[in-house]
Coordinates of C-alpha atoms in Angstrom, one line a residue:
M1 CA 0.0 0.0 0.0
D2 CA 1.3 3.4 -0.9
K3 CA 2.1 5.7 2.0
K4 CA 0.5 9.1 2.4
K5 CA 2.6 12.0 1.4
L6 CA 4.3 14.0 4.1
P7 CA 3.0 17.5 4.5
V8 CA 6.4 19.2 4.8
G9 CA 5.7 22.9 4.2
V10 CA 1.9 22.3 3.6
S11 CA -0.2 24.6 5.9
N12 CA -3.4 24.7 3.9
F13 CA -5.9 22.3 5.4
K14 CA -8.0 21.8 2.3
E15 CA -4.9 20.9 0.2
L16 CA -3.6 18.6 2.9
I17 CA -6.9 16.6 3.1
K18 CA -7.7 16.5 -0.6
E19 CA -4.2 15.6 -1.7
N20 CA -4.1 12.8 0.8
Y21 CA -1.2 14.0 3.0
Y22 CA -0.6 12.5 6.4
Y23 CA -2.6 14.5 8.9
V24 CA -2.3 14.5 12.7
D25 CA -5.9 15.3 13.8
K26 CA -5.9 18.6 15.6
T27 CA -9.5 19.5 15.1
G28 CA -9.9 19.6 18.9
F29 CA -8.6 23.1 18.4
I30 CA -11.9 24.0 16.7
E31 CA -13.9 22.5 19.5
E32 CA -12.0 24.5 22.2
I33 CA -12.3 27.7 20.3
L34 CA -16.0 27.3 19.9
E35 CA -16.5 26.1 23.5
K36 CA -14.6 29.0 25.0
R37 CA -15.7 31.5 22.4
A38 CA -13.9 34.6 23.6
N39 CA -14.4 37.8 21.7
V40 CA -10.7 37.9 20.8
T41 CA -8.4 34.9 21.5
L42 CA -4.6 35.5 21.2
I43 CA -2.6 32.3 21.0
C44 CA 1.2 32.6 21.2
R45 CA 3.3 29.6 20.1
P46 CA 6.7 29.1 18.4
R47 CA 6.9 29.1 14.6
R48 CA 6.4 25.9 12.7
F49 CA 4.4 24.3 15.5
G50 CA 1.2 24.2 13.5
K51 CA -0.4 27.6 14.1
T52 CA -1.1 28.4 10.4
L53 CA -2.4 24.9 9.7
N54 CA -4.8 25.1 12.7
M55 CA -6.0 28.5 11.6
S56 CA -6.5 27.2 8.1
T57 CA -8.5 24.3 9.5
L58 CA -10.7 26.7 11.5
K59 CA -11.3 28.8 8.4
Y60 CA -12.5 25.9 6.2
F61 CA -14.7 24.6 9.1
L62 CA -16.4 28.0 9.7
D63 CA -16.5 29.6 6.3
R64 CA -20.0 29.7 4.6
D65 CA -18.3 29.8 1.1
N66 CA -18.3 26.2 -0.3
A67 CA -19.7 25.0 3.0
Q68 CA -21.0 21.7 1.7
E69 CA -17.8 20.9 -0.1
N70 CA -15.7 21.8 3.0
R71 CA -17.9 19.7 5.3
R72 CA -16.5 16.6 3.6
L73 CA -13.0 17.6 4.6
F74 CA -13.9 16.8 8.2
N75 CA -15.2 13.3 7.5
G76 CA -13.8 10.9 10.2
L77 CA -12.1 13.6 12.2
K78 CA -12.6 14.3 15.9
I79 CA -14.7 17.4 15.4
E80 CA -17.3 15.4 13.4
K81 CA -18.4 13.6 16.5
T82 CA -19.0 16.7 18.5
E83 CA -22.0 19.0 18.9
Y84 CA -20.0 21.8 17.3
M85 CA -20.6 20.4 13.8
R86 CA -23.7 22.6 13.9
E87 CA -21.4 25.6 13.6
Q88 CA -19.8 24.3 10.4
G89 CA -20.2 26.6 7.4
K90 CA -22.1 29.3 9.2
Y91 CA -19.9 32.4 9.0
P92 CA -18.3 34.8 6.6
V93 CA -14.5 34.4 7.5
I94 CA -11.8 37.0 7.1
F95 CA -8.5 35.2 7.1
L96 CA -5.4 37.4 7.1
S97 CA -1.7 36.3 7.3
M98 CA 0.7 39.0 8.4
K99 CA 3.8 36.9 7.7
G100 CA 4.7 38.8 4.6
V101 CA 4.2 42.3 6.0
K102 CA 7.8 43.4 6.4
G103 CA 10.5 45.4 4.8
E104 CA 13.9 47.0 5.1
S105 CA 12.3 50.4 5.6
Y106 CA 9.0 51.8 6.6
S107 CA 8.2 52.6 2.9
K108 CA 8.9 49.0 1.9
F109 CA 6.8 47.9 4.8
L110 CA 3.9 50.0 3.6
Q111 CA 4.2 48.5 0.1
K112 CA 4.1 45.0 1.5
F113 CA 1.1 45.8 3.8
S114 CA -0.8 47.3 0.9
S115 CA 0.0 44.2 -1.3
V116 CA -1.4 41.9 1.4
L117 CA -4.6 44.0 1.7
I118 CA -5.0 44.0 -2.1
D119 CA -4.9 40.2 -2.1
L120 CA -7.4 40.1 0.8
Y121 CA -9.8 42.5 -0.9
N122 CA -9.6 40.4 -4.1
E123 CA -11.4 37.7 -2.2
Y124 CA -14.4 40.0 -1.7
E125 CA -14.7 41.5 -5.2
V126 CA -18.1 39.9 -5.4
F127 CA -19.3 42.4 -2.7
R128 CA -18.1 45.4 -4.7
E129 CA -21.2 45.8 -6.8
K130 CA -23.4 45.8 -3.7
L131 CA -21.5 48.8 -2.1
N132 CA -22.8 52.3 -2.1
M133 CA -20.7 55.0 -3.8
S134 CA -18.8 56.0 -0.6
E135 CA -18.1 52.4 0.3
K136 CA -17.0 51.6 -3.3
M137 CA -14.6 54.6 -3.3
Y138 CA -12.8 53.3 -0.2
F139 CA -12.9 49.7 -1.4
D140 CA -11.2 50.7 -4.6
K141 CA -8.5 52.8 -2.9
V142 CA -7.4 49.8 -0.9
W143 CA -8.1 47.2 -3.6
L144 CA -6.1 49.2 -6.3
G145 CA -3.2 50.1 -4.0
D146 CA -3.8 53.8 -3.9
P147 CA -0.9 55.3 -1.8
D148 CA -3.4 57.7 -0.2
A149 CA -5.7 55.0 1.1
D150 CA -6.1 54.9 4.9
L151 CA -5.0 51.3 5.5
S152 CA -5.6 51.6 9.3
K153 CA -9.4 51.3 8.5
A154 CA -9.1 48.4 6.0
L155 CA -9.9 45.6 8.4
K156 CA -12.8 47.3 10.1
F157 CA -14.3 48.3 6.7
L158 CA -14.2 44.7 5.5
G159 CA -16.0 43.5 8.6
D160 CA -18.6 46.3 8.3
I161 CA -19.5 45.4 4.7
L162 CA -19.5 41.7 5.2
Y163 CA -22.0 42.1 8.1
K164 CA -24.0 44.7 6.2
Y165 CA -24.5 42.7 3.0
S166 CA -24.6 39.2 4.4
G167 CA -26.5 39.8 7.6
I168 CA -24.0 37.7 9.6
K169 CA -21.2 38.9 11.7
P170 CA -17.9 37.5 10.3
V171 CA -15.2 35.6 12.1
L172 CA -11.8 37.3 11.9
L173 CA -8.6 35.1 11.8
I174 CA -5.2 36.9 11.9
D175 CA -2.2 34.6 11.6
E176 CA 1.4 35.8 12.7
Y177 CA 0.1 39.1 13.9
D178 CA 3.4 40.0 15.5
S179 CA 5.6 39.4 12.5
P180 CA 5.5 43.0 11.2
M181 CA 6.4 44.3 14.6
I182 CA 9.4 42.0 15.1
V183 CA 10.9 43.1 11.8
A184 CA 10.0 46.8 12.4
N185 CA 11.8 46.7 15.7
E186 CA 14.8 45.0 14.1
K187 CA 15.0 47.5 11.2
G188 CA 14.4 50.6 13.2
Y189 CA 10.9 51.8 12.1
Y190 CA 8.9 50.3 15.0
E191 CA 7.3 53.5 16.2
E192 CA 6.0 54.3 12.8
A193 CA 4.7 50.8 12.2
K194 CA 3.3 50.6 15.7
E195 CA 0.8 53.5 15.1
L196 CA -0.5 52.1 11.9
I197 CA -0.7 48.4 12.9
G198 CA -2.1 49.3 16.3
D199 CA -5.0 51.2 14.8
F200 CA -5.5 48.5 12.1
Y201 CA -5.8 45.8 14.8
G202 CA -7.6 47.9 17.3
D203 CA -10.3 49.0 14.9
G204 CA -10.7 45.6 13.3
L205 CA -10.8 43.6 16.6
K206 CA -12.7 46.1 18.8
D207 CA -15.0 48.2 16.7
A208 CA -15.8 46.0 13.7
P209 CA -19.0 43.9 14.0
I210 CA -17.4 40.4 14.3
S211 CA -18.7 37.2 15.8
F212 CA -15.3 36.5 17.3
A213 CA -11.7 36.6 16.4
V214 CA -8.6 34.3 16.8
V215 CA -5.1 35.8 16.5
T216 CA -1.8 33.9 16.5
G217 CA 1.8 34.8 16.8
I218 CA 5.1 34.1 18.6
L219 CA 5.1 36.9 21.2
R220 CA 2.5 38.4 23.4
V221 CA 3.2 42.0 22.5
A222 CA 2.1 44.2 25.4
K223 CA -1.1 46.2 25.2
E224 CA 1.0 49.3 25.6
S225 CA 2.6 48.5 22.3
I226 CA -0.2 47.8 19.8
F227 CA -3.3 46.7 21.7
S228 CA -3.8 49.8 23.8
T229 CA -7.5 50.2 22.7
L230 CA -8.3 46.5 23.1
N231 CA -9.9 45.4 26.4
N232 CA -11.5 42.2 25.3
L233 CA -8.4 40.1 24.7
K234 CA -8.1 36.5 26.1
V235 CA -4.5 35.3 25.9
S236 CA -3.0 31.9 25.7
T237 CA 0.8 31.6 26.0
L238 CA 3.2 28.8 26.6
L239 CA 2.6 29.4 30.3
T240 CA -1.2 28.7 30.2
E241 CA -2.8 25.3 30.3
N242 CA -5.1 25.6 27.4
Y243 CA -5.3 25.3 23.6
N244 CA -2.8 22.4 23.6
H245 CA -3.3 21.6 20.0
F246 CA 0.2 22.6 18.7
G247 CA 3.2 20.4 18.3
M248 CA 3.1 16.6 18.4
T249 CA 2.5 14.4 21.5
E250 CA 4.6 11.4 22.2
Y251 CA 1.8 9.1 21.0
E252 CA 1.4 11.0 17.8
V253 CA 5.2 10.8 17.2
E254 CA 5.3 7.1 17.9
T255 CA 2.4 6.6 15.5
I256 CA 3.9 8.6 12.6
L257 CA 7.3 7.0 13.0
K258 CA 5.8 3.5 12.9
Y259 CA 3.7 4.4 9.8
Y260 CA 6.9 5.4 7.9
G261 CA 8.9 2.5 9.2
L262 CA 11.0 4.5 11.6
E263 CA 9.9 3.0 14.9
T264 CA 13.5 2.2 15.7
T265 CA 14.3 5.9 16.0
V266 CA 11.7 6.8 18.7
D267 CA 14.2 7.1 21.5
A268 CA 16.7 9.1 19.4
A269 CA 13.9 11.4 18.1
K270 CA 12.9 12.1 21.6
S271 CA 16.5 13.4 22.4
W272 CA 16.6 15.4 19.2
Y273 CA 13.1 16.9 18.9
N274 CA 11.2 16.5 22.2
G275 CA 11.5 18.5 25.5
Y276 CA 9.0 21.4 24.9
T277 CA 6.5 22.2 27.6
F278 CA 3.3 23.9 26.5
G279 CA 1.2 24.5 29.6
D280 CA 1.1 21.1 31.2
E281 CA 1.9 19.1 27.9
K282 CA 5.2 17.7 26.7
V283 CA 5.4 18.0 22.9
Y284 CA 7.7 17.4 20.0
N285 CA 8.7 19.9 17.2
P286 CA 6.4 18.8 14.4
W287 CA 8.5 20.4 11.6
S288 CA 11.5 18.4 12.6
I289 CA 9.5 15.2 13.0
L290 CA 8.0 15.5 9.5
N291 CA 11.4 16.2 8.0
H292 CA 12.9 13.3 9.9
C293 CA 10.2 11.0 8.5
E294 CA 10.9 12.3 5.0
N295 CA 14.7 11.4 5.0
G296 CA 15.3 9.3 8.1
K297 CA 18.1 11.4 9.3
L298 CA 18.5 12.7 12.9
I299 CA 19.8 16.2 12.1
S300 CA 18.7 19.8 12.7
Y301 CA 15.7 21.0 10.6
W302 CA 14.1 23.7 12.5
V303 CA 15.0 27.3 11.6
N304 CA 13.1 30.2 13.0
T305 CA 14.5 33.0 10.8
S306 CA 12.6 36.0 12.2
A307 CA 13.2 35.1 15.8
N308 CA 16.8 34.2 15.1
T309 CA 17.6 37.7 13.8
L310 CA 16.0 39.4 16.8
I311 CA 17.7 37.0 19.3
M312 CA 21.1 37.5 17.7
K313 CA 20.7 41.3 17.9
L314 CA 19.6 41.2 21.5
L315 CA 22.5 38.9 22.5
K316 CA 25.1 41.1 20.8
D317 CA 23.7 44.2 22.6
A318 CA 23.3 42.4 26.0
D319 CA 25.5 42.9 29.0
N320 CA 28.2 40.4 29.8
D321 CA 26.2 38.4 32.3
I322 CA 24.2 36.8 29.5
N323 CA 27.3 34.9 28.4
D324 CA 27.4 33.2 31.8
I325 CA 23.7 32.3 31.4
F326 CA 24.3 31.0 27.9
Y327 CA 27.3 28.9 29.0
E328 CA 25.3 27.3 31.8
L329 CA 22.5 26.4 29.5
L330 CA 24.9 24.8 27.1
R331 CA 26.2 22.7 30.0
G332 CA 22.8 21.3 30.5
R333 CA 21.9 23.4 33.5
A334 CA 18.8 25.5 34.0
A335 CA 18.7 29.3 34.1
K336 CA 16.6 31.0 36.7
T337 CA 14.5 34.0 35.5
I338 CA 11.3 35.9 35.8
L339 CA 9.0 35.3 32.9
D340 CA 6.8 38.3 32.0
D341 CA 4.7 37.0 29.2
S342 CA 4.4 40.3 27.4
M343 CA 7.0 42.2 25.5
I344 CA 7.3 45.9 24.9
F345 CA 9.4 46.7 21.9
G346 CA 11.7 49.7 22.0
E347 CA 12.7 49.3 25.6
K348 CA 16.2 48.4 26.8
Y349 CA 16.0 44.6 27.1
S350 CA 17.1 42.9 30.3
N351 CA 18.5 39.4 30.5
S352 CA 15.0 38.2 31.6
T353 CA 13.5 39.7 28.5
I354 CA 16.0 37.9 26.3
L355 CA 15.3 34.7 28.0
Y356 CA 11.5 35.3 27.7
L357 CA 12.0 35.9 23.9
M358 CA 14.0 32.7 23.6
F359 CA 11.4 30.8 25.5
S360 CA 8.5 32.2 23.4
A361 CA 10.4 31.4 20.2
G362 CA 11.0 27.7 21.3
Y363 CA 14.7 27.8 22.1
L364 CA 14.1 27.3 25.8
T365 CA 11.6 25.4 27.8
I366 CA 10.5 25.2 31.4
D367 CA 12.6 22.9 33.5
R368 CA 10.7 23.7 36.7
I369 CA 8.8 26.5 38.5
G370 CA 10.6 28.7 41.0
E371 CA 9.7 29.7 44.5
E372 CA 8.8 33.3 43.7
E373 CA 5.9 34.7 41.6
D374 CA 6.6 34.4 37.9
Q375 CA 9.9 32.7 38.6
Y376 CA 10.9 29.8 36.3
Y377 CA 14.0 27.7 35.6
L378 CA 14.6 27.4 31.8
R379 CA 16.7 24.9 29.9
I380 CA 17.5 23.9 26.3
P381 CA 14.9 21.4 25.3
N382 CA 16.8 19.0 23.0
L383 CA 19.9 18.3 20.9
E384 CA 18.6 20.2 17.8
V385 CA 18.3 23.5 19.8
K386 CA 21.6 22.8 21.6
K387 CA 23.4 22.7 18.3
Y388 CA 21.8 26.0 17.3
F389 CA 22.8 27.5 20.6
R390 CA 26.4 26.5 20.3
K391 CA 26.6 27.8 16.7
T392 CA 25.0 31.1 17.7
F393 CA 27.3 31.6 20.7
I394 CA 30.4 31.1 18.5
E395 CA 29.0 33.5 15.9
I396 CA 28.3 36.2 18.4
L397 CA 31.7 36.0 20.1
T398 CA 33.8 35.4 17.0
P399 CA 31.8 37.0 14.1
K400 CA 34.7 37.3 11.7
S401 CA 36.4 34.0 12.5
K402 CA 33.7 31.3 12.2
D403 CA 35.7 29.4 9.6
S404 CA 38.7 29.2 11.9
F405 CA 36.9 27.5 14.7
S406 CA 37.4 24.0 13.3
K407 CA 41.1 24.7 13.0
L408 CA 41.3 25.8 16.7
K409 CA 39.7 22.5 17.6
E410 CA 42.2 20.6 15.5
A411 CA 45.1 22.5 17.1
L412 CA 43.9 21.8 20.6
V413 CA 43.3 18.1 19.9
I414 CA 46.9 17.6 18.5
G415 CA 48.5 20.1 20.9
K416 CA 49.9 22.5 18.2
I417 CA 50.9 25.4 20.5
R418 CA 52.5 27.9 18.1
G419 CA 52.9 28.6 14.4
N420 CA 50.5 28.5 11.5
D421 CA 47.0 27.2 12.4
S422 CA 48.1 26.9 16.0
I423 CA 46.3 27.4 19.3
E424 CA 48.0 30.7 19.8
E425 CA 47.2 32.0 16.3
K426 CA 43.6 30.9 16.3
I427 CA 42.7 32.2 19.8
N428 CA 44.4 35.5 18.9
G429 CA 42.3 35.6 15.7
F430 CA 39.1 35.1 17.7
F431 CA 40.2 37.7 20.1
M432 CA 40.9 40.3 17.5
A433 CA 37.6 39.5 15.7
S434 CA 35.8 40.4 19.0
M435 CA 37.6 43.6 19.6
S436 CA 34.5 45.7 19.3
Y437 CA 33.3 44.0 22.5
L438 CA 36.4 45.0 24.5
D439 CA 36.3 48.8 24.7
G440 CA 36.8 49.7 28.4
A441 CA 36.9 46.1 29.6
K442 CA 39.1 45.9 32.7
E443 CA 37.8 43.0 34.7
E444 CA 39.1 39.5 34.4
K445 CA 35.6 38.1 34.4
F446 CA 34.9 39.8 31.1
Y447 CA 37.8 38.1 29.4
H448 CA 37.1 34.8 31.1
N449 CA 33.6 34.8 29.6
L450 CA 34.9 35.7 26.2
I451 CA 37.4 32.9 26.1
L452 CA 34.9 30.5 27.6
G453 CA 32.5 31.3 24.8
M454 CA 35.2 30.5 22.3
M455 CA 35.5 27.0 23.8
I456 CA 31.8 26.2 23.9
G457 CA 31.8 24.2 20.6
L458 CA 34.6 21.9 21.9
D459 CA 32.5 19.6 24.1
D460 CA 32.6 16.7 21.6
K461 CA 36.4 16.5 22.2
F462 CA 36.8 18.0 25.7
Y463 CA 35.1 18.2 29.0
I464 CA 35.1 22.0 29.7
H465 CA 35.6 22.9 33.4
S466 CA 35.3 26.6 34.5
N467 CA 36.2 27.9 37.9
R468 CA 36.6 24.4 39.3
E469 CA 38.3 23.6 42.7
E470 CA 41.4 21.5 42.1
G471 CA 44.6 21.0 43.9
L472 CA 45.1 23.9 46.4
G473 CA 42.8 26.4 44.7
R474 CA 40.4 27.1 41.8
Y475 CA 41.6 27.4 38.3
D476 CA 40.0 29.6 35.6
L477 CA 39.5 27.1 32.8
A478 CA 40.5 23.5 32.0
L479 CA 40.0 21.4 28.9
E480 CA 40.0 17.7 29.8
P481 CA 40.2 15.6 26.7
R482 CA 37.7 12.8 26.3
D483 CA 40.5 10.7 24.7
K484 CA 42.9 10.2 27.6
N485 CA 45.8 10.0 25.2
A486 CA 45.2 13.5 23.9
V487 CA 46.4 16.8 25.3
G488 CA 44.7 18.5 28.2
Y489 CA 44.9 22.3 29.1
I490 CA 44.8 24.5 32.1
F491 CA 44.2 28.2 31.6
E492 CA 44.8 31.0 34.1
F493 CA 43.7 34.5 33.2
K494 CA 45.3 37.8 34.3
V495 CA 44.8 41.5 33.5
A496 CA 48.0 43.4 33.1
E497 CA 48.4 46.8 34.7
S498 CA 49.2 48.4 31.4
T499 CA 50.0 47.5 27.8
S500 CA 53.8 47.6 28.4
E501 CA 55.8 44.5 27.7
S502 CA 57.1 44.3 31.2
D503 CA 53.6 44.3 32.7
F504 CA 52.4 41.6 30.3
K505 CA 55.4 39.4 31.1
K506 CA 55.0 39.9 34.8
A507 CA 51.3 38.9 34.7
G508 CA 52.1 35.9 32.5
A509 CA 54.7 34.7 34.9
E510 CA 52.2 35.1 37.8
A511 CA 49.6 33.1 35.9
L512 CA 52.0 30.2 35.2
S513 CA 53.4 30.3 38.7
Q514 CA 49.9 30.1 40.2
I515 CA 49.1 27.0 38.1
D516 CA 52.2 25.3 39.5
K517 CA 51.9 26.4 43.1
K518 CA 48.3 25.5 43.4
I519 CA 48.9 22.2 41.6
Y520 CA 45.9 22.7 39.4
E521 CA 46.9 19.7 37.2
V522 CA 46.4 17.1 39.9
G523 CA 42.8 16.4 39.0
L524 CA 43.5 15.8 35.4
R525 CA 46.4 13.5 36.3
E526 CA 44.2 11.5 38.6
R527 CA 41.7 11.0 35.8
G528 CA 44.5 9.6 33.5
I529 CA 45.5 12.7 31.5
Q530 CA 49.3 12.6 31.0
K531 CA 49.9 15.4 28.5
I532 CA 49.0 18.8 30.0
V533 CA 49.7 22.3 28.7
K534 CA 49.6 25.2 31.1
I535 CA 48.6 28.5 29.6
G536 CA 48.7 32.0 31.1
M537 CA 46.4 34.4 29.2
V538 CA 47.1 38.1 29.8
F539 CA 44.8 40.9 28.7
S540 CA 45.0 44.7 28.7
G541 CA 42.3 46.6 26.8
K542 CA 42.3 45.2 23.2
I543 CA 45.5 43.3 23.6
M544 CA 45.9 39.7 24.5
K545 CA 49.1 37.6 24.9
L546 CA 49.7 33.9 25.6
Y547 CA 52.4 32.6 28.0
I548 CA 52.7 28.9 27.6
K549 CA 54.3 26.2 29.6
E550 CA 54.1 22.7 28.1
K551 CA 54.5 19.8 30.4
V552 CA 54.3 16.3 28.9
G553 CA 54.4 13.2 31.0

């Protein structure tokens, strides 16, 4: 028997069912929406966890256009067995995706916004002949892309005319509502876009005659940002225990893997793609599972481009403490933070805001709840995200030297201390590439974090120990090779009093002397490491020098 096609990249419910794609039944989403029936429901989940498909499913269920044909799409699905089938095909539905509303500048943003509205109005051309002269003039301005059209009224106007000429209040569905604001914040035109989009949403969701509305996105953007006029908003985030119809459950993953003959990969798939907590549910990343089913490989598939860009920007602008947090996360530990599940763009972002953004975007998940109000411990959910974290950390700290990282790893493994493609050359290269981060840096901790960040990607070859008690003291950094016959390293960091050669040499000698006197190497030796290199790293402003003492046997 031929297997059903895998719906990789297919988010249109009608296409998915009619073309016989594999479908994980999430029609319980429809039931919960209709059961709770809030005036406006905002649902925030990471990208590629099924928001667009669920919204498309809701559209085809509710829409009065082609109602009889659409009814057949739900044959055999969960919703068919509920009382809510009586709601099928009863409403005019306005479905709007804001994913494409973005641009490098505000003018480009306006062009994209106008283009999306032109496509939306195209769907309602049939109503045009029913409009009075005034209504027709406004319809044509939006429909034809008139630069003088007041786009802030476009959503409310559409709701008004659908109700007026059909006699039924429409349902409004807005997918990826926050996408324009994320890009606007990144590109520097947030305040301009905020006013237009705020009025657009406010008028459409509050003042238009709608039966109800469902809005999806990644972030809960604070009311102060774009929802200041909206007081009828019911919000579901990753912290709330409702609308758990996104992602795949363990049962759903086991079922699809068995269907495609991949049941032997269940445990490995759990390590790679599971670990997310949505409310009280543990779920898998559906995008990655579908791609794994398609090619059978356990590799990284999930890329969240918009969120990636914002996260990278925030991390580059963050204070030095975020490096400590990042490093602890990569070591498999949990980071304690306060999660405020709303975000106000344009403010100076604290470390807790950055962690909230990463959590909302799916890069972190809840490990456990803290003792204080809104306090949580967050961790990296799985191997796929951990690989992304490691790569991101290296890119942030060594933006001009990414290609050299593998050569640093090679040099460390074979113990090549000096010369071409050596430890000294590559660490200096990384350091110089990160010079823009070092203006005014005078504390040893700053440099410690910088070097530590450079070493993050080495954990397949080394155990990385930072600030660990050993011998008669606590060393700064040690690399313990996983292969006991390979070379191990002990680092001690010092800040020179000035940039003079004598001050550098003095600090370098102190670093190496401290390693010897405190017998930092004793732990490595006890664990079977015989080849050990001692390194004193001395810093002053933008200058770094290495002082090396090789001790073999």
